[in-house]
Amino acid sequence: DNEPPRKKVKTTTTPSSTPSSSPPTTSFLTGKEGVCRIEVARVEWMTTTPWQRTPQTKSSGTGFIIAATQLANENLILTNAHVVRSSVDIRVRKHGSTRRFAAQVIVYAPDVDLALLTLKGCSLEDQKEFFGDVVEESSSTNKLSKHALELADELPSLQESVHVMGFP
């Protein structure tokens, strides 16, 4: 099994009024190194006068690195669609770093409030600095970043403890 190294975190279920037959589960997390701050410059169209735009504003949000898959053979950044809506410039910064990298939206799905970003115009050295070293290369995952956060296969049970991360 060629799974990337992950830190195991034991999660336990909170006691409830009805006993559960399932034992506590174990989940995997890599920690803060996969979390990114997304800084956006945006210009909105004015709905009452669609030939005009609003002045440029700045905002920020949180995203995290996800591993390359068969659909995209590069590591990506997952964020909410409302974070990058109407963006004219996107910069991403990893937790603990001051360096910002230009990014671009490659998938925008406002109906589920999700967006996928990729680094824009970066050299291989810059991508290695941002995504970290590649820990696995295979036919199904070409470039698996050691900083990529692993997504769960199913939703957590009711009243199960979960770990939530974001950029402060």
XYZ file of C-alpha atoms in Angstrom:
168
model
C 0.000 0.000 0.000
C 1.602 3.266 -1.138
C -0.426 5.684 1.025
C 1.322 8.981 1.791
C 2.473 9.488 5.374
C -0.346 10.981 7.444
C -0.663 11.880 11.088
C -3.319 9.708 12.709
C -5.733 11.568 14.912
C -8.119 9.580 17.035
C -11.622 11.011 17.079
C -14.242 9.871 19.505
C -17.975 10.206 19.385
C -19.759 12.401 21.889
C -22.068 10.482 24.224
C -25.683 10.716 23.121
C -29.007 9.610 24.486
C -29.080 6.606 22.151
C -26.128 4.222 22.277
C -24.238 3.766 19.031
C -23.083 0.366 17.854
C -20.178 1.826 15.880
C -16.804 2.265 17.601
C -14.863 5.561 17.516
C -13.243 6.155 14.150
C -9.726 7.124 13.188
C -9.179 9.940 10.715
C -6.105 11.342 9.033
C -4.884 14.889 8.902
C -1.717 16.560 7.845
C -2.140 19.761 9.813
C -1.842 23.434 9.094
C 0.667 23.144 6.243
C -2.147 22.349 3.798
C -4.215 25.427 4.721
C -3.940 28.584 2.587
C -5.038 32.175 2.835
C -6.638 33.378 -0.383
C -6.423 37.122 -1.051
C -8.722 38.417 -3.766
C -9.134 41.720 -5.608
C -12.637 41.875 -7.081
C -14.771 44.101 -9.257
C -18.520 43.447 -9.244
C -20.979 44.302 -11.997
C -23.726 46.646 -10.855
C -27.075 44.877 -11.300
C -29.109 48.078 -11.674
C -26.706 49.530 -14.257
C -25.007 46.515 -15.887
C -22.798 48.719 -18.099
C -20.981 49.904 -14.958
C -18.812 48.206 -12.380
C -18.213 48.827 -8.701
C -14.834 50.101 -7.479
C -12.235 47.401 -6.841
C -12.384 45.858 -3.360
C -10.188 43.357 -1.541
C -11.221 40.356 0.533
C -9.746 37.106 1.786
C -10.797 33.574 2.588
C -9.482 30.115 3.353
C -8.575 27.253 1.055
C -6.624 24.039 1.328
C -4.406 21.918 -0.858
C -5.940 18.768 -2.305
C -4.006 16.023 -4.058
C -3.780 15.439 -7.770
C -6.286 12.955 -9.128
C -7.055 11.254 -12.397
C -9.139 14.297 -13.374
C -6.294 16.771 -12.865
C -2.697 15.660 -12.669
C -1.679 18.668 -10.603
C -2.239 19.612 -6.993
C -5.083 22.070 -6.543
C -6.467 24.446 -3.942
C -10.087 23.977 -2.872
C -12.016 26.995 -1.589
C -15.533 28.408 -1.504
C -16.872 29.942 -4.712
C -17.977 33.106 -2.909
C -14.336 33.747 -1.941
C -13.251 34.090 -5.601
C -16.488 35.469 -7.104
C -15.843 38.366 -9.537
C -12.098 38.180 -8.904
C -9.636 40.098 -11.044
C -6.541 39.009 -9.094
C -6.027 36.028 -6.760
C -3.031 35.432 -4.491
C -2.553 32.406 -2.231
C -0.323 32.159 0.804
C 0.394 29.033 2.823
C 0.079 28.992 6.584
C 3.323 30.181 8.171
C 4.645 31.803 4.989
C 4.736 35.426 3.845
C 5.236 34.612 0.155
C 2.169 35.012 -2.034
C 1.660 33.106 -5.295
C -0.598 34.136 -8.184
C -3.502 31.740 -8.705
C -6.357 31.293 -11.145
C -9.772 29.653 -10.989
C -10.053 26.474 -13.036
C -13.427 25.262 -11.700
C -16.146 27.576 -10.400
C -19.326 25.983 -9.018
C -21.471 28.622 -7.299
C -24.427 26.233 -6.957
C -22.413 24.201 -4.396
C -20.204 27.157 -3.328
C -16.931 25.476 -4.327
C -14.027 26.517 -6.529
C -10.719 24.922 -7.526
C -7.614 27.040 -8.010
C -4.223 26.340 -9.501
C -1.011 28.318 -9.310
C -0.641 30.654 -12.282
C 2.619 31.010 -14.189
C 4.816 29.363 -11.544
C 8.044 27.539 -12.187
C 8.529 23.963 -10.972
C 10.630 25.305 -8.098
C 7.811 27.643 -7.034
C 5.282 24.811 -7.221
C 7.571 22.614 -5.132
C 7.921 25.428 -2.581
C 4.154 25.882 -2.374
C 2.928 22.287 -2.578
C 5.936 20.624 -0.958
C 7.774 17.555 -2.114
C 5.982 14.885 -4.108
C 5.519 11.822 -1.923
C 3.964 9.436 -4.429
C 3.934 9.016 -8.168
C 1.650 6.463 -9.755
C -0.789 6.181 -12.629
C -3.744 7.331 -10.500
C -2.050 10.198 -8.634
C 0.754 11.735 -10.601
C 1.941 14.389 -8.150
C 0.680 13.832 -4.616
C 1.740 16.692 -2.359
C 2.779 15.907 1.188
C 0.776 18.990 2.229
C -2.477 17.804 0.614
C -5.358 17.291 3.009
C -7.206 14.034 2.643
C -10.953 14.174 2.102
C -13.220 11.734 3.938
C -15.130 9.104 1.969
C -18.338 9.665 3.938
C -20.047 12.202 6.147
C -19.375 12.066 9.911
C -21.960 10.433 12.146
C -24.344 12.563 14.169
C -22.609 14.091 17.222
C -19.211 12.776 16.078
C -16.283 15.061 16.874
C -14.758 16.708 13.807
C -11.602 18.770 13.266
C -12.162 22.138 11.569
C -9.298 24.221 10.165
C -9.146 27.653 8.600
C -6.760 30.512 8.067
C -6.795 32.855 11.069
